[in-house]
Coordinates of C-alpha atoms in Angstrom, one line a residue:
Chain A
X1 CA 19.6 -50.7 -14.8
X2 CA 22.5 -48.6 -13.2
X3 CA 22.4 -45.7 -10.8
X4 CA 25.5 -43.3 -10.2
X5 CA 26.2 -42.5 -6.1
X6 CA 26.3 -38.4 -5.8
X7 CA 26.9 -37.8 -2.3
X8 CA 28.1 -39.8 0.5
X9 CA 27.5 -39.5 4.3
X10 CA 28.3 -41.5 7.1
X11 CA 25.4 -41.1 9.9
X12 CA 25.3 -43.5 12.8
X13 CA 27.5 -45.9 12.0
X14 CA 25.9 -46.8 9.0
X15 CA 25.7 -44.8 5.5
X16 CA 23.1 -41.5 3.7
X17 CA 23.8 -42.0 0.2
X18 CA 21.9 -39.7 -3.1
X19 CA 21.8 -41.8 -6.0
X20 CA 21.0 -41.0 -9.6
X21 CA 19.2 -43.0 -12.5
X22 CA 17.8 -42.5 -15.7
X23 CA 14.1 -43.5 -15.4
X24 CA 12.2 -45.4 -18.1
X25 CA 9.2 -45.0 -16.7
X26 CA 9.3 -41.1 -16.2
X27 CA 12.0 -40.3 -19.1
X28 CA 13.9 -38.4 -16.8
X29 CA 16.9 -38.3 -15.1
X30 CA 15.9 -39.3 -10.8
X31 CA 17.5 -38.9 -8.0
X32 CA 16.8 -40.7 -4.9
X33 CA 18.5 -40.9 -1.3
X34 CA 18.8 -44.1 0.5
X35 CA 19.9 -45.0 4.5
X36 CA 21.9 -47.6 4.8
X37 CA 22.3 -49.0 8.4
X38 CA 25.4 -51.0 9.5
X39 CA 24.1 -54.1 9.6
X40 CA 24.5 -53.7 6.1
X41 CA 27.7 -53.3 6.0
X42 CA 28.4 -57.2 8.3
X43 CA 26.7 -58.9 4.9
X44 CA 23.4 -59.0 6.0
X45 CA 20.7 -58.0 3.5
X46 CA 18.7 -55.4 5.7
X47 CA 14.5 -54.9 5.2
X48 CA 13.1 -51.5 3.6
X49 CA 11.2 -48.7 4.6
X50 CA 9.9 -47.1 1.9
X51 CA 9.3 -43.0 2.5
X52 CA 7.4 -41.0 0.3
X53 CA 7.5 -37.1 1.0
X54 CA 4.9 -34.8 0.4
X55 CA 4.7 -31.2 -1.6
X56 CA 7.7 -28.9 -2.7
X57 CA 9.8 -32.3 -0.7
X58 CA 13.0 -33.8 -2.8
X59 CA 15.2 -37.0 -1.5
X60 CA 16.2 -34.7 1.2
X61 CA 13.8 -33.3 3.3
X62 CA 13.5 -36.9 5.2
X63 CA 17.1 -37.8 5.0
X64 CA 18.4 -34.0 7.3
X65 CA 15.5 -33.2 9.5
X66 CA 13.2 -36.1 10.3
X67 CA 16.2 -38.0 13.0
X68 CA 15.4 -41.4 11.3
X69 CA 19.0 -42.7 10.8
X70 CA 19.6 -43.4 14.6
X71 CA 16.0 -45.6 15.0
X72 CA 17.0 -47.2 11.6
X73 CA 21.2 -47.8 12.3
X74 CA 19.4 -49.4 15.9
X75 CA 16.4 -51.7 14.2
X76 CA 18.5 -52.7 11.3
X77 CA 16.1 -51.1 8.5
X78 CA 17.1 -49.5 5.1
X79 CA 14.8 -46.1 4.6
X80 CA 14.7 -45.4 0.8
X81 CA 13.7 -42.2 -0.1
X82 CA 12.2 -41.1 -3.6
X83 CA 11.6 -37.2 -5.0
X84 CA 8.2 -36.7 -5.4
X85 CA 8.1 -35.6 -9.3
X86 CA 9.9 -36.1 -12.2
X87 CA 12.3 -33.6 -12.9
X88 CA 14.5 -31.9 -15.4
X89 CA 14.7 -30.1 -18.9
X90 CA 10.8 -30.8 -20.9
X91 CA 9.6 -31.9 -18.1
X92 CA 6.3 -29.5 -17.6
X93 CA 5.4 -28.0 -14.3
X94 CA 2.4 -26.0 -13.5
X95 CA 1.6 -23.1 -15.7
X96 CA 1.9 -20.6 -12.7
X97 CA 4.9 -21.9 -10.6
X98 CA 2.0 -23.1 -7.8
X99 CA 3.5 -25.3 -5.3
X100 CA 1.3 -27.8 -5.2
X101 CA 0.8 -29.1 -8.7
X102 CA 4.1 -29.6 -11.2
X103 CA 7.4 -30.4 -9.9
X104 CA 7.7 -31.3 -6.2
X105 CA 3.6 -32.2 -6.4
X106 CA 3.3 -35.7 -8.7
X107 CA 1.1 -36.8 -6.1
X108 CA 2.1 -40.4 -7.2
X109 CA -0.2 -41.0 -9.5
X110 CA 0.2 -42.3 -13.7
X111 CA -1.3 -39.0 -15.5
X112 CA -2.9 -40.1 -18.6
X113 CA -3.4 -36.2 -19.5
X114 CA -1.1 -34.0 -21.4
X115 CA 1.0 -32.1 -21.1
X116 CA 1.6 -34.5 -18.1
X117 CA 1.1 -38.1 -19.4
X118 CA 4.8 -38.3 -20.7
X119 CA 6.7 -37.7 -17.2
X120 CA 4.3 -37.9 -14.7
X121 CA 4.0 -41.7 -13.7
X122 CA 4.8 -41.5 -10.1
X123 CA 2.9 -44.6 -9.4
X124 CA 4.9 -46.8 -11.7
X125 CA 8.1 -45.6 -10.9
X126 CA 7.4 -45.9 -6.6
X127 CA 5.3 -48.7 -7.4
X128 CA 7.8 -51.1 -9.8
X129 CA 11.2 -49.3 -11.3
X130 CA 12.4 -47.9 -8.1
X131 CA 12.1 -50.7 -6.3
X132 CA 13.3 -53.0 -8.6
X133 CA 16.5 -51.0 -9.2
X134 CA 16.9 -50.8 -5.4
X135 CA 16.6 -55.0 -4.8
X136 CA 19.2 -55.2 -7.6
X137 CA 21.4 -52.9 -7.1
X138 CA 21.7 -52.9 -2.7
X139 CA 21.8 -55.5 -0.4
X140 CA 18.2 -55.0 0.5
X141 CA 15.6 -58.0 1.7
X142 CA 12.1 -59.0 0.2
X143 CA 10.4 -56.8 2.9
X144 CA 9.1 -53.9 2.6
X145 CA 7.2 -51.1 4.7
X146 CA 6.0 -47.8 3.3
X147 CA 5.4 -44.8 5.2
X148 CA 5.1 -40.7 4.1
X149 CA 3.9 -37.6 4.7
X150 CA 0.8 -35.5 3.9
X151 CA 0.8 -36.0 -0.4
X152 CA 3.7 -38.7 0.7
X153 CA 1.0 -40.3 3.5
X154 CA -1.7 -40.5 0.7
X155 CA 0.8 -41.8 -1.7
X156 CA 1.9 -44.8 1.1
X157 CA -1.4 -45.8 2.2
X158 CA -3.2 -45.7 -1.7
X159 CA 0.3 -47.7 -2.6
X160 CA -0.4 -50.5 0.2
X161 CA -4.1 -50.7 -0.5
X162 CA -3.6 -51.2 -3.9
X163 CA -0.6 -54.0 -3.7
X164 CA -1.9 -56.7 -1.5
X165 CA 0.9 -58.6 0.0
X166 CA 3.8 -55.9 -1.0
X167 CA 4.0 -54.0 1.9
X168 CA 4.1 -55.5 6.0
X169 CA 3.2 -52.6 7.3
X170 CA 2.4 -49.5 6.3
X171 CA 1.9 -45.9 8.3
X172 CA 1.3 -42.0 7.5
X173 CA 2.1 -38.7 9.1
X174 CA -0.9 -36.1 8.3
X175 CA -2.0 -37.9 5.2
X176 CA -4.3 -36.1 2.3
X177 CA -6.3 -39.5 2.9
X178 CA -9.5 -38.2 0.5
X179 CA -7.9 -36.5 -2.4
X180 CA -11.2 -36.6 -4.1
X181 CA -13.2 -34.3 -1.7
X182 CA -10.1 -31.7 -0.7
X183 CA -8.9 -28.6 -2.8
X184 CA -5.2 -30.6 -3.3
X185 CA -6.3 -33.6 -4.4
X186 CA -9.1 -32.3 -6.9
X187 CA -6.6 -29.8 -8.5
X188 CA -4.1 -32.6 -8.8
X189 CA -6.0 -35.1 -9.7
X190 CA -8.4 -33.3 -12.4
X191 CA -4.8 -32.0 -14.2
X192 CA -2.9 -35.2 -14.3
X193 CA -6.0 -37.7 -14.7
X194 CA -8.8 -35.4 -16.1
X195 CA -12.0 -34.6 -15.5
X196 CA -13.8 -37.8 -15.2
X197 CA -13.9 -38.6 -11.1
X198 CA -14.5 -42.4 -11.7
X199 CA -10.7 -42.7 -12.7
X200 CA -10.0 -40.7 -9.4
X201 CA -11.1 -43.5 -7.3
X202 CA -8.1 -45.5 -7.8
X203 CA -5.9 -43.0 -6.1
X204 CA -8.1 -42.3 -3.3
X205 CA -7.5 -43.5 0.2
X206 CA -10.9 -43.7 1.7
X207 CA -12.0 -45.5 -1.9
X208 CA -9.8 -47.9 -2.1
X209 CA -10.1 -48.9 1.7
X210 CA -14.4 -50.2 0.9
X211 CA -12.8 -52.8 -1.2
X212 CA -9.3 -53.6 -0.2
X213 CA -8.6 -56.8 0.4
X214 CA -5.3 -58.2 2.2
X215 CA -4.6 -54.7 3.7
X216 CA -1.2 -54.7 5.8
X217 CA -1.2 -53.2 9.5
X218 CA -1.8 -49.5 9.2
X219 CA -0.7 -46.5 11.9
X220 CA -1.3 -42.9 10.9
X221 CA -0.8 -39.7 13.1
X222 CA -2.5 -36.3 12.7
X223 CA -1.1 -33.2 15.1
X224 CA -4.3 -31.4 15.8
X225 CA -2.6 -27.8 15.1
X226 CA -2.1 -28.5 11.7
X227 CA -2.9 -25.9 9.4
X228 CA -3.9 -27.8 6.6
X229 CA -6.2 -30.2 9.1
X230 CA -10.0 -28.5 8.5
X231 CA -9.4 -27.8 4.7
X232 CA -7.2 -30.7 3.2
X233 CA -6.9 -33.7 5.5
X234 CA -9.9 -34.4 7.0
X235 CA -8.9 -37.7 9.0
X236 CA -12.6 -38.1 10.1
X237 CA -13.6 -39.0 6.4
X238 CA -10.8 -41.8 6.9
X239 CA -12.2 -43.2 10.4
X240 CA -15.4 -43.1 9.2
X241 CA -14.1 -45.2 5.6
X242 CA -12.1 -47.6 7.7
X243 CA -15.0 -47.6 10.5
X244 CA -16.5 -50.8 10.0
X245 CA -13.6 -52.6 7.9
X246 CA -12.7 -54.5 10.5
X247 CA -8.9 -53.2 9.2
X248 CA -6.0 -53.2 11.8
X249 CA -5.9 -49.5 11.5
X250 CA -5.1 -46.6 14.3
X251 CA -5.3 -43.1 13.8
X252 CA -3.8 -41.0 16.9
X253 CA -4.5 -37.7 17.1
X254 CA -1.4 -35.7 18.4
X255 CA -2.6 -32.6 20.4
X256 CA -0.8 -29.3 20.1
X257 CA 1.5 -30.6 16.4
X258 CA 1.8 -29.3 13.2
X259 CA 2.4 -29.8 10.0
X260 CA 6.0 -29.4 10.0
X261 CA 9.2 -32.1 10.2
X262 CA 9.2 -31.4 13.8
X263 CA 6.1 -33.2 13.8
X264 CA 7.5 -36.0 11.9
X265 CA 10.9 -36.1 14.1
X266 CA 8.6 -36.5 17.0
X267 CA 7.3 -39.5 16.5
X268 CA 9.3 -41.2 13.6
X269 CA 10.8 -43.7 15.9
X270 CA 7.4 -45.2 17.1
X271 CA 6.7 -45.4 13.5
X272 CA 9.8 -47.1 12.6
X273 CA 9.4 -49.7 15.4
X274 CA 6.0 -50.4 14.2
X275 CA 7.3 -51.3 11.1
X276 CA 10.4 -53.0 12.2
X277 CA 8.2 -55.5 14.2
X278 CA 6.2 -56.0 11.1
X279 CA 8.6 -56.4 9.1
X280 CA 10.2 -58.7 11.1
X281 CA 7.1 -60.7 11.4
X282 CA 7.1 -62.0 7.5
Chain B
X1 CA 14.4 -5.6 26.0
X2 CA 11.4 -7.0 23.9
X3 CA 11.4 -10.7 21.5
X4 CA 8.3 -11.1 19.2
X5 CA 7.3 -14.8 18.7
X6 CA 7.5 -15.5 14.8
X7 CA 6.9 -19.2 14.5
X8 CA 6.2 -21.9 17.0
X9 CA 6.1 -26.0 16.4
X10 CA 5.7 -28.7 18.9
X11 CA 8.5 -30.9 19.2
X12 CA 8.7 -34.2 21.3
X13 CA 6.4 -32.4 24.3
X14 CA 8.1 -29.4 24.2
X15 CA 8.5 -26.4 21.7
X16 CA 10.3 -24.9 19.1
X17 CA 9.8 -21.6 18.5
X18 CA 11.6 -18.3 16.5
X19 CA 12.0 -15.1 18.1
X20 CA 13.1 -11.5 16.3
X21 CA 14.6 -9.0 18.5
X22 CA 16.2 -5.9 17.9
X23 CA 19.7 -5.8 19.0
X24 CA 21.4 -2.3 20.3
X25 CA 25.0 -4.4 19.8
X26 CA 24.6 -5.4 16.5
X27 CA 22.4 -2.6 15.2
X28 CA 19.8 -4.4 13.6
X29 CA 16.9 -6.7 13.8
X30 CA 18.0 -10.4 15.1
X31 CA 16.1 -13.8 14.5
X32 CA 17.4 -16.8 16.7
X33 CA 15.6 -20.3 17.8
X34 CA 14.6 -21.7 21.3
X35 CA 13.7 -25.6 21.6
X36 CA 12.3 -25.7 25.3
X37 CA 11.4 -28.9 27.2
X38 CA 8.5 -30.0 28.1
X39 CA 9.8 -29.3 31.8
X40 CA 9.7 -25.8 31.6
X41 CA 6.0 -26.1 31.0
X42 CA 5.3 -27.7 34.2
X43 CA 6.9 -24.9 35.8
X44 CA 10.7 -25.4 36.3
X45 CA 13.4 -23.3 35.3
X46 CA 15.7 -25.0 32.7
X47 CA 19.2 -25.3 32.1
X48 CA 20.4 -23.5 28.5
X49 CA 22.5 -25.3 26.5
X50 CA 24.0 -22.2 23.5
X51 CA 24.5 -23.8 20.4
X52 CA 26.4 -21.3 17.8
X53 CA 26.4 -22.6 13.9
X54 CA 28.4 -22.6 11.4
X55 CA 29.9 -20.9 7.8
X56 CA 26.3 -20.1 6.0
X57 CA 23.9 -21.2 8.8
X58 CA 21.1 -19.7 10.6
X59 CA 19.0 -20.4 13.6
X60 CA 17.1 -22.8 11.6
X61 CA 20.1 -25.7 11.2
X62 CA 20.7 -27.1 13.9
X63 CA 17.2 -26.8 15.2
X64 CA 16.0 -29.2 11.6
X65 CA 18.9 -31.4 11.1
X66 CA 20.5 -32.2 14.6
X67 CA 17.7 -34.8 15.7
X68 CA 18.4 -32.8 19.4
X69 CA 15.1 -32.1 20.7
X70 CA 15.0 -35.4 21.6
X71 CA 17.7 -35.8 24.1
X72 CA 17.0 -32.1 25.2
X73 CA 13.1 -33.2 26.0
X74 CA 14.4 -36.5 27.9
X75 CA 17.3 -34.2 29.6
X76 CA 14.8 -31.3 30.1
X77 CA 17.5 -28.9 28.5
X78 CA 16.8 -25.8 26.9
X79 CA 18.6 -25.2 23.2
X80 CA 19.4 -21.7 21.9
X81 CA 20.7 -21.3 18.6
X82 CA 21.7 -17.7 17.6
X83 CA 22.1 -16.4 14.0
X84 CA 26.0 -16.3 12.7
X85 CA 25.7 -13.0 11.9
X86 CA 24.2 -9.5 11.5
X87 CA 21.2 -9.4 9.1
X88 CA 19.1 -6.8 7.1
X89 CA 19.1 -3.6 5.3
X90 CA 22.3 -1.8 5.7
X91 CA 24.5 -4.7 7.4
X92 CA 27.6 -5.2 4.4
X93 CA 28.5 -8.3 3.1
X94 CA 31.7 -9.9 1.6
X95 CA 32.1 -7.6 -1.5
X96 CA 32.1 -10.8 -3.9
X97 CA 29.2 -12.4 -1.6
X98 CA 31.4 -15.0 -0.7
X99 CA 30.1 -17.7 1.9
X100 CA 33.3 -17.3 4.6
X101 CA 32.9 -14.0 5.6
X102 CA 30.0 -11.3 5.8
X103 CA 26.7 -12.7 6.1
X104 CA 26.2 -15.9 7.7
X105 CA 30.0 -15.8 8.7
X106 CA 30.3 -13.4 11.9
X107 CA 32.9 -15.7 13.4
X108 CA 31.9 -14.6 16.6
X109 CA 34.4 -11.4 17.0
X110 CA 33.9 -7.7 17.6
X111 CA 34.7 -5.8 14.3
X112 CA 36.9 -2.9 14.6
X113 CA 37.4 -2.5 11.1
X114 CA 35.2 -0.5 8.8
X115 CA 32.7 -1.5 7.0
X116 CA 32.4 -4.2 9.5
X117 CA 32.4 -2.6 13.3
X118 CA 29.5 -1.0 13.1
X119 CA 27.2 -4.2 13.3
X120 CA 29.9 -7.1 13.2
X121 CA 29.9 -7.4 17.1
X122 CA 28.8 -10.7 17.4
X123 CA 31.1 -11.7 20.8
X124 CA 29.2 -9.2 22.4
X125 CA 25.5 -10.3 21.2
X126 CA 26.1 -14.0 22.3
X127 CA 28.3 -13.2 25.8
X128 CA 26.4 -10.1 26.6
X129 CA 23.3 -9.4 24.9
X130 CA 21.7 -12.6 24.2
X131 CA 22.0 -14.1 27.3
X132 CA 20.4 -11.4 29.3
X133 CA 17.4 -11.3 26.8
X134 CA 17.1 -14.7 27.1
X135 CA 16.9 -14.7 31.0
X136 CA 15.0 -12.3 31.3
X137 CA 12.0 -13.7 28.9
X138 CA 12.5 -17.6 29.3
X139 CA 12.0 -20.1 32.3
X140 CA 15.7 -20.7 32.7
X141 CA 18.3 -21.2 35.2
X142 CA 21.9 -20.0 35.6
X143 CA 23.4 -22.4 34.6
X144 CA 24.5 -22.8 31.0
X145 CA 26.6 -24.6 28.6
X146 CA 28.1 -23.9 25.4
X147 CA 28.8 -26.5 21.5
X148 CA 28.7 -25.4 18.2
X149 CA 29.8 -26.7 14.9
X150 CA 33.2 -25.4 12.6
X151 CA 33.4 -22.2 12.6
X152 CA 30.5 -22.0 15.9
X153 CA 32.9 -24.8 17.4
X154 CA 35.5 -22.2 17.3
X155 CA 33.0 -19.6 18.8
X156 CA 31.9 -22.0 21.5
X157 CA 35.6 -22.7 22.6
X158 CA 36.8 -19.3 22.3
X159 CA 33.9 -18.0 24.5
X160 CA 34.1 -20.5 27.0
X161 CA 38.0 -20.5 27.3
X162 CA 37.5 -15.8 27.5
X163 CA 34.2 -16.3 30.3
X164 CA 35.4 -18.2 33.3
X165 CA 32.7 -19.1 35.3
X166 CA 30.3 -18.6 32.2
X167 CA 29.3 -22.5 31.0
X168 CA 29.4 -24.9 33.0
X169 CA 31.0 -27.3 30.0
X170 CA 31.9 -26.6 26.1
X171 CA 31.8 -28.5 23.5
X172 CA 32.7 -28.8 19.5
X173 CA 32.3 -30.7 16.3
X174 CA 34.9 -29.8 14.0
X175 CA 36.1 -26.5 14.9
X176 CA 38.0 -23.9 13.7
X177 CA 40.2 -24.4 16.6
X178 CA 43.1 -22.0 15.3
X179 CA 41.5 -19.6 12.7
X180 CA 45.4 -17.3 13.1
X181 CA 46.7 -20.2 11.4
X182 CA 44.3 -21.3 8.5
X183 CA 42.4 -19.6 5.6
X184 CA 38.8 -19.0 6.8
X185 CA 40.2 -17.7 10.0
X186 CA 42.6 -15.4 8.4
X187 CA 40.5 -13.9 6.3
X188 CA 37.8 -13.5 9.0
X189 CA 40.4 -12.0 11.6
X190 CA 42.4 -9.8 9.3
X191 CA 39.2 -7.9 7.4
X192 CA 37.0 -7.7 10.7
X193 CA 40.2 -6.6 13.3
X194 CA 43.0 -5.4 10.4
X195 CA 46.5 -6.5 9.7
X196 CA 47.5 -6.8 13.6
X197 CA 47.6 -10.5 14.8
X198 CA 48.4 -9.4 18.3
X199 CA 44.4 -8.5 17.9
X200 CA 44.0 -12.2 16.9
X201 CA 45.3 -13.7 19.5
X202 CA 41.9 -12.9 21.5
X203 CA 39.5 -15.1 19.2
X204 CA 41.9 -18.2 18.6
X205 CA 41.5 -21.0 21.1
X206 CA 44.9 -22.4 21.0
X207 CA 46.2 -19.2 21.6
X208 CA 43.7 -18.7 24.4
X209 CA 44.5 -22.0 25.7
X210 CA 47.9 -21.2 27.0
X211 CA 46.9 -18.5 29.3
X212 CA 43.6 -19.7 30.0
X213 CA 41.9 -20.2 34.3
X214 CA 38.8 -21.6 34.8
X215 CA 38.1 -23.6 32.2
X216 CA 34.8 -26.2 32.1
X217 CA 35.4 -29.5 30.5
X218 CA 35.8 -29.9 27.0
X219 CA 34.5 -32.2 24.8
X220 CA 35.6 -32.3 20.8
X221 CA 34.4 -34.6 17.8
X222 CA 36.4 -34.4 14.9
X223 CA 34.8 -36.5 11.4
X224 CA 38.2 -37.7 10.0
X225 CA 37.0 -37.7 6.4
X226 CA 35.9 -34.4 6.8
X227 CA 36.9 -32.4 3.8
X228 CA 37.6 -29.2 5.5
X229 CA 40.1 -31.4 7.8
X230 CA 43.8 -30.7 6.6
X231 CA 43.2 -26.7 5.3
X232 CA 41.1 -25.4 7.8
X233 CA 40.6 -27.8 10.9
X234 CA 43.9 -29.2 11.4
X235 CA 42.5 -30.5 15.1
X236 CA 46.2 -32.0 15.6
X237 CA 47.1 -27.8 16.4
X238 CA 44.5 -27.6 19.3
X239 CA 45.8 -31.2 21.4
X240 CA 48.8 -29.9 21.0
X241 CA 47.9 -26.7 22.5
X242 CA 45.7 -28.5 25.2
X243 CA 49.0 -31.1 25.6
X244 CA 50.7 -29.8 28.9
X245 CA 47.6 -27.7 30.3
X246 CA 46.1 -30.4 32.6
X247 CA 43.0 -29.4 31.0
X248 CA 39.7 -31.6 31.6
X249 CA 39.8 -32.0 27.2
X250 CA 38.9 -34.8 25.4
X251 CA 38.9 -35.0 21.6
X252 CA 38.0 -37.9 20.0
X253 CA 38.4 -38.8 16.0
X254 CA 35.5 -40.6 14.5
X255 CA 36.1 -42.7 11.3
X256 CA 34.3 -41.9 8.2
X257 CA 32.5 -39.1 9.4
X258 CA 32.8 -35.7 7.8
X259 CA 31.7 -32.0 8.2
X260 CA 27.8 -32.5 8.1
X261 CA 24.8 -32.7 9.6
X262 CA 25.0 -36.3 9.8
X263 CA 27.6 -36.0 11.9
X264 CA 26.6 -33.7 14.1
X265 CA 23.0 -36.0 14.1
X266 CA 25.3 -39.2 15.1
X267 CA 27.2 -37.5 18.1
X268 CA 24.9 -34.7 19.4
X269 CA 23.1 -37.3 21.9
X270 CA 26.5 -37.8 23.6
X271 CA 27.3 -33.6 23.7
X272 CA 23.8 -33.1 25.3
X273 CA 24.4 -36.0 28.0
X274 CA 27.9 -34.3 28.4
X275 CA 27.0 -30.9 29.0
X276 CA 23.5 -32.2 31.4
X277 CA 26.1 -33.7 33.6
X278 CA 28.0 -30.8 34.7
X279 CA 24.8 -28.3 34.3
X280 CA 23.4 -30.5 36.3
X281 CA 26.8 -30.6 39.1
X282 CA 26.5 -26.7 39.4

């Protein structure tokens, strides 16, 4: 496996690199940014945070307007940051150009229906090749954290819950935390996986959290202005799934936010030092 | 004068929000961006730190990408960020839509050529008109600083250096610090105030630094792998302009840095700090 660097930035003392690949897993060419803090740099192999973005996001919408670098350059932490589709020439996106199906929308899930099945294997790809070109190919430790944002929150905590023992921590900003019972997740899931709701389950939050076992610390935040809150989010349905799981699990409510980076930017660096102490802790 | 809220986000306690205006100097309908702290909400008035952009930039920039609502929250700082230039129906462009002059490149001068003069006044929108709006609809104080970024970093020197008494400190990151002398400035000066470079003289801060009373301290970062370095920044004209003055001026070079975001991101903590000092010593 090789990767090609495309842009270079220094930020913080440390480095903002965009990488290309060519994927096995989603026969396309990726591209994927990664934060490099100086520690880095002094020899040290450095642990990961792994952020997953949510619809119409690339590599970059983390990288310029979430003010990670700065906690990450302080804590020591790499922040690796995957698109969120395949991309490229045949591979399909949806029909009518919607944004949240198709490119920018893979929801990080392995499609098993076509026209999809042949590029869209999201989970694979966060789940295995990307992080096993990332350990080879950067001076990265054996610990790992994964956070995200709305499709990107659902995509972290379904990740953690389903790879006991991969993740030290793991955290969401507005997640789509029941796919199964909100309009983005049913359109996204009944496309890429079909019609037959029992093979939904396995990419559903609030599922997979009544029989998880060996489930990593979990924080999640929610602004209470967000748009998206009543229709596709529905954190309620996750209290009530985590309710009696005896999980270490917090869900803070965040009055007066959004849905927007600005959200994100706000409290990042709480998220960052949660997972900095966890990953810390292995 | 009347501003119409068109967007609004919550950002670390305080808020972000875009305002439209129409503007009787510029002849058209004006967006720009406010982040206000969460002190103004508890009923102070705020300091204003201006922040004018760059070649291509918008209001939106530096209010995504420069991680500043941070400091400016802890600080209890207001940000303004105007647009770079005229917008809308019947405001020209560069002929060949190039990105260094027309729209998105006002460099901060009143036009006196034709196409240009009749909405290319942007000197007079961020000196005059903006400032007054401003007052007169936000919870701010008098007392007011001044930054921006390349071709805003020559804006916010220029207009400091032409304002005595004005801002209370200025700062840059990689400004155009004597357009007369390089490309993007020479092509800015000569279509928007014709052949004359007597008319130059006005809107080029080493040139203004010789004659210059009054002035605030100064505080400029310069990325010295910035690519726009040798052609257009050449910061090596503006300390030897600032040499002999006496002037409170400090310009530091930082290693590996270039013209970006990142940069800007990396250093903005230490501008805001900057500028609170002396808005706070008025």
């Amino acid at each position: 496996m090789t990767m090609e660097t495309i842009s270079a930035n220094r930020s913080f003392g440390g480095w903002h690199k965009q990488y290309t690949h060519q994927s096995e897993v989603l026969g396309c060419n990726m591209r994927f940014a990664v934060y490099m803090p100086p520690q880095a740099e002094e020899g040290e192999t450095v642990p990961v945070v792994y952020w997953l973005s949510g619809l119409t996001c690339s590599d970059e919408n983390f990288m310029q307007k979430a003010g990670a670098h700065r906690v990450a350059a302080e804590l020591g932490v790499a922040i690796v940051a995957p698109d969120t589709s395949p991309r490229g020439e045949g591979v399909p996106d949806d029909p009518e150009g919607a944004y949240d199906f198709g490119l920018g929308a893979g929801f990080y899930v392995n499609a098993t229906q076509e026209p999809w099945a042949k590029h869209y294997q999201m989970y694979d790809y966060i789940v295995n090749e990307l992080p096993a070109l990332v350990k080879s190919e950067l001076p990265v430790s054996d610990s790992w954290s994964i956070s995200g944002h709305s499709m990107g929150g659902h995509g972290a905590l379904m990740i953690a819950l389903r790879n006991p023992g991969m993740f030290c921590s793991a955290s969401a900003f507005s997640p789509i935390c029941n796919p199964m019972e909100v309009p983005w997740g049913q359109k996204a899931l009944g496309n890429y996986l079909g019609d037959d709701r029992e093979q939904w389950r396995q990419y559903d939050t609030c599922e997979l959290i009544r029989t998880a076992r060996e489930v990593p610390p979990i924080l999640v935040d929610q602004g209470s202005d967000d748009s998206f809150l009543a229709e596709q989010l529905q954190p309620e349905r996750l209290v009530r799934a985590v309710a009696s799981s005896g999980l270490d699990f917090e869900l803070r409510m965040q009055p007066g936010y959004d849905h927007s980076y600005y959200f994100i930017a706000s409290f990042i660096e709480e998220h960052l030092r949660f997972h900095a102490e966890h990953l810390a802790a292995k």
